Coordinates of C-alpha atoms in Angstrom, one line a residue:
X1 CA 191.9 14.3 142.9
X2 CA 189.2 12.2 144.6
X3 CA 188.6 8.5 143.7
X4 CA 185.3 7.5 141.4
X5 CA 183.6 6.2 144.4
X6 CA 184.6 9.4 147.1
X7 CA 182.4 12.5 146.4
X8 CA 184.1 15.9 145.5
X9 CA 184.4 18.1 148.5
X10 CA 182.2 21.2 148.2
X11 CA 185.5 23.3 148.0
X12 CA 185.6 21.3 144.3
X13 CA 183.3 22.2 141.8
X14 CA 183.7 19.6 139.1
X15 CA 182.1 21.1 135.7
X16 CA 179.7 19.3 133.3
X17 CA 180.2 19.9 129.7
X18 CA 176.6 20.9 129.2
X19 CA 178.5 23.8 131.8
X20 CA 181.1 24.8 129.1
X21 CA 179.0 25.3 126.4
X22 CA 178.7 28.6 125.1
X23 CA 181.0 29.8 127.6
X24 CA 183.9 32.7 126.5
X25 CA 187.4 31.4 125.9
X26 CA 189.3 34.6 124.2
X27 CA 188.8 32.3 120.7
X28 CA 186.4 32.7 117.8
X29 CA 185.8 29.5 116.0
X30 CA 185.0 29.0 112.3
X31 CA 183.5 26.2 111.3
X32 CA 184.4 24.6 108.0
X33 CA 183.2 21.0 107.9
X34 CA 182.3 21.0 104.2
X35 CA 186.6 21.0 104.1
X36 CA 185.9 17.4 105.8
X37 CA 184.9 16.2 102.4
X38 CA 188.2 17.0 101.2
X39 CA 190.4 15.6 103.7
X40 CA 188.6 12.1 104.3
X41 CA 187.3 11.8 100.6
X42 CA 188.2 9.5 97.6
X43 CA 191.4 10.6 96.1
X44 CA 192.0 10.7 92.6
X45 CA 193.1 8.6 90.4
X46 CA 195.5 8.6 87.4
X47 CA 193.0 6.9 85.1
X48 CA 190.3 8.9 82.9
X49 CA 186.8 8.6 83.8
X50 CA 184.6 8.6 87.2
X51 CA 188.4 8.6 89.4
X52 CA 189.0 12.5 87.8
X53 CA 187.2 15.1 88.7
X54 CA 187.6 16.7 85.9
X55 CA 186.5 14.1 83.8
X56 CA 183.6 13.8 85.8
X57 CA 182.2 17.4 86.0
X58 CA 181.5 17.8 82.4
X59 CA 179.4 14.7 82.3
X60 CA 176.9 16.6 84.9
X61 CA 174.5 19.3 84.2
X62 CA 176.3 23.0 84.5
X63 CA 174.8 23.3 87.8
X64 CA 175.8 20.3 89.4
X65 CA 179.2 20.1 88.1
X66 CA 180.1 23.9 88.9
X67 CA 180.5 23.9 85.2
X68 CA 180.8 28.5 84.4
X69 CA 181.1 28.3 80.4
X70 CA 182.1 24.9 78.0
X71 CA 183.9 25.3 75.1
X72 CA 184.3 22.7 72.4
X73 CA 187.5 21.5 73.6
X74 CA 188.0 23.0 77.3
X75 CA 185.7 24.2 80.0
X76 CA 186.0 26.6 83.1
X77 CA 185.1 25.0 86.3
X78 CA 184.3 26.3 89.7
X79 CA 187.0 25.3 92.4
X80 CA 185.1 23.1 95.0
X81 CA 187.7 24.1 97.6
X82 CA 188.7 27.9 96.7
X83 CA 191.8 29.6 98.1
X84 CA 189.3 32.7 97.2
X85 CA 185.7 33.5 95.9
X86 CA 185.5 33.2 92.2
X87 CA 188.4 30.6 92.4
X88 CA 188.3 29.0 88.7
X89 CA 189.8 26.0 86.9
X90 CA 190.3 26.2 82.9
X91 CA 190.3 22.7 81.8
X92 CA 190.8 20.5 78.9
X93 CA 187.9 17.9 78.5
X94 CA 190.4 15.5 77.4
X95 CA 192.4 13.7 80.3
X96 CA 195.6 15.0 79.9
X97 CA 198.4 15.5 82.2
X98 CA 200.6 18.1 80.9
X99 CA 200.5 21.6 79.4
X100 CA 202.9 20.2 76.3
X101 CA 200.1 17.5 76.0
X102 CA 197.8 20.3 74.9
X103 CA 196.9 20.1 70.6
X104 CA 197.4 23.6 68.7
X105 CA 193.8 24.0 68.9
X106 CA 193.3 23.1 72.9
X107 CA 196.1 25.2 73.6
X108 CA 194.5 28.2 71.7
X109 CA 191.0 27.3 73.2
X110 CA 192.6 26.7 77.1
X111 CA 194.5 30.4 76.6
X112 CA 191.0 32.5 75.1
X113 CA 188.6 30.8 77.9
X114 CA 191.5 32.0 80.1
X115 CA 191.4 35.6 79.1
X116 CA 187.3 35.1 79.1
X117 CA 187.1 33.6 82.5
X118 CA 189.6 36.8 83.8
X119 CA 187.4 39.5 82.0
X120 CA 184.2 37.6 83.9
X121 CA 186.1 37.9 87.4
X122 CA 187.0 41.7 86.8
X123 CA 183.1 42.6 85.9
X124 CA 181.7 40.2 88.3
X125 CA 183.9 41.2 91.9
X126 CA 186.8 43.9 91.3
X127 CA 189.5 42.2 91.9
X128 CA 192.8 43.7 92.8
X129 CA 194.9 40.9 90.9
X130 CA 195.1 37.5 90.0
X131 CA 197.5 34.6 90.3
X132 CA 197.2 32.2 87.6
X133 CA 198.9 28.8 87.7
X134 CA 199.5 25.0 86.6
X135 CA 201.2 22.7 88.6
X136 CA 202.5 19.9 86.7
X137 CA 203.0 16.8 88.6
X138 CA 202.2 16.0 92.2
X139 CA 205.9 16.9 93.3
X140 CA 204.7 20.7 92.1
X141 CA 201.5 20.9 94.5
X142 CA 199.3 19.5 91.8
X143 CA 196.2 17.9 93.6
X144 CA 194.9 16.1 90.4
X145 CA 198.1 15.2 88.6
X146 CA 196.9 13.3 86.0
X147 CA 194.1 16.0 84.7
X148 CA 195.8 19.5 83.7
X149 CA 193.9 22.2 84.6
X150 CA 194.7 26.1 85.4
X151 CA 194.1 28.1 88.6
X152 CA 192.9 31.7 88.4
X153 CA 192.4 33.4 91.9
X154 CA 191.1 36.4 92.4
X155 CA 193.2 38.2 94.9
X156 CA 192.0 41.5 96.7
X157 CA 194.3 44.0 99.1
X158 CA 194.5 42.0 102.5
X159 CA 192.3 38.9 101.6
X160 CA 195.8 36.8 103.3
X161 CA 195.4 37.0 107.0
X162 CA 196.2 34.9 110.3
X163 CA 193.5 31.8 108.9
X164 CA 194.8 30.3 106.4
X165 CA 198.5 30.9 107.6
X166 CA 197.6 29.6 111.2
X167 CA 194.7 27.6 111.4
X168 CA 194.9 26.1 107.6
X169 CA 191.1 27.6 107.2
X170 CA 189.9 30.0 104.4
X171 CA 187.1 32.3 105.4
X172 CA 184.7 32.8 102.4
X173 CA 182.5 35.2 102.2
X174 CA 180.1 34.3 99.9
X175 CA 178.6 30.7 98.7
X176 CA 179.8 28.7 95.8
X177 CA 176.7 28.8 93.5
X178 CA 176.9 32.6 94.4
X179 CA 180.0 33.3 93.1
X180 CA 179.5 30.6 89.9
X181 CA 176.0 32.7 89.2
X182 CA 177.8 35.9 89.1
X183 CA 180.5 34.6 86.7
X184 CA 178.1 33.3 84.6
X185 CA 176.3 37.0 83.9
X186 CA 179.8 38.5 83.7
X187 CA 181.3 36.2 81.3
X188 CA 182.1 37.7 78.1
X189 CA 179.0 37.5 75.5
X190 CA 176.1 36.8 77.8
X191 CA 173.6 38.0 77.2
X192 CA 174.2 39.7 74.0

């Protein structure tokens, strides 16, 4: 080590970081910044309105608010933060928290635009499978608690691998408005 005032002996080559850029270390990196948003950003809240983002979405245009197809009484939304491409959320529009909270005729609507949004995913990518889920309550996993809403995921042969196990990142091959784009021609009924 050699003291801020002593020069470096010519033996000791001290490198710049301007040196290390672009330089080979054995790793590839994937950047995911737009993830950033979701770790840093406003949270929730339990209360109806501009806090939920699922109260929130149906107030925008379709485009803006990932919004695939609106029913009268539920909606399928595109996940901003998919474990997969064509990640979808079936929602009620009204704030509810739990599944039992559902009316007869939400609960009829939330299960068809289910089955809809599934026969959209199977014409649109191929899937091999889906996993389809509620979490009820934050002590489940659910991220917005106070607003029910239903995963669907598309799941393909291998589509788990070292990333999202390891480094907590989720490669996606294709953009957002994309996947919502082909959805949207798939769904059940368009264009007839």
């Amino acid at each position: 080590m050699t003291d801020q005032n002593e020069e470096a002996s010519p033996s000791v080559r001290i490198e710049s970081v301007e040196d290390l850029v672009h330089v080979g270390d054995g790793f590839e990196r994937l950047w995911t910044p737009h993830r950033m948003a979701y770790i840093v950003g406003e949270k929730p809240t339990d209360e109806a309105g501009t806090g939920c983002p699922f109260c929130t979405a149906p107030s925008r245009d379709d485009a803006d608010g990932l919004i695939v197809y609106r029913g009268e009484l539920c909606y399928v939304v595109m996940n901003l933060f998919p474990y997969n491409p064509g990640h979808v959320l079936v929602c009620p529009y009204r704030h509810v928290s739990l599944y039992l909270d559902l009316t007869d005729d939400e609960t009829e609507e939330f299960t068809g635009l289910t089955k809809q949004a599934l026969r959209a995913l199977q014409s649109a990518s191929e899937p091999h499978g889906f996993n389809l889920g509620m979490n009820q309550g934050a002590v489940a996993g659910a991220g917005v608690a106070a607003h029910l809403h239903q995963h669907i995921v598309p799941r393909w042969a291998g589509d788990m691998n070292f990333l999202p196990i390891v480094g907590q990142t989720k490669a996606l091959p294709v953009l957002l408005e994309d996947t919502r784009a082909q959805i949207i021609a798939n769904w059940p009924g368009a264009g007839q």
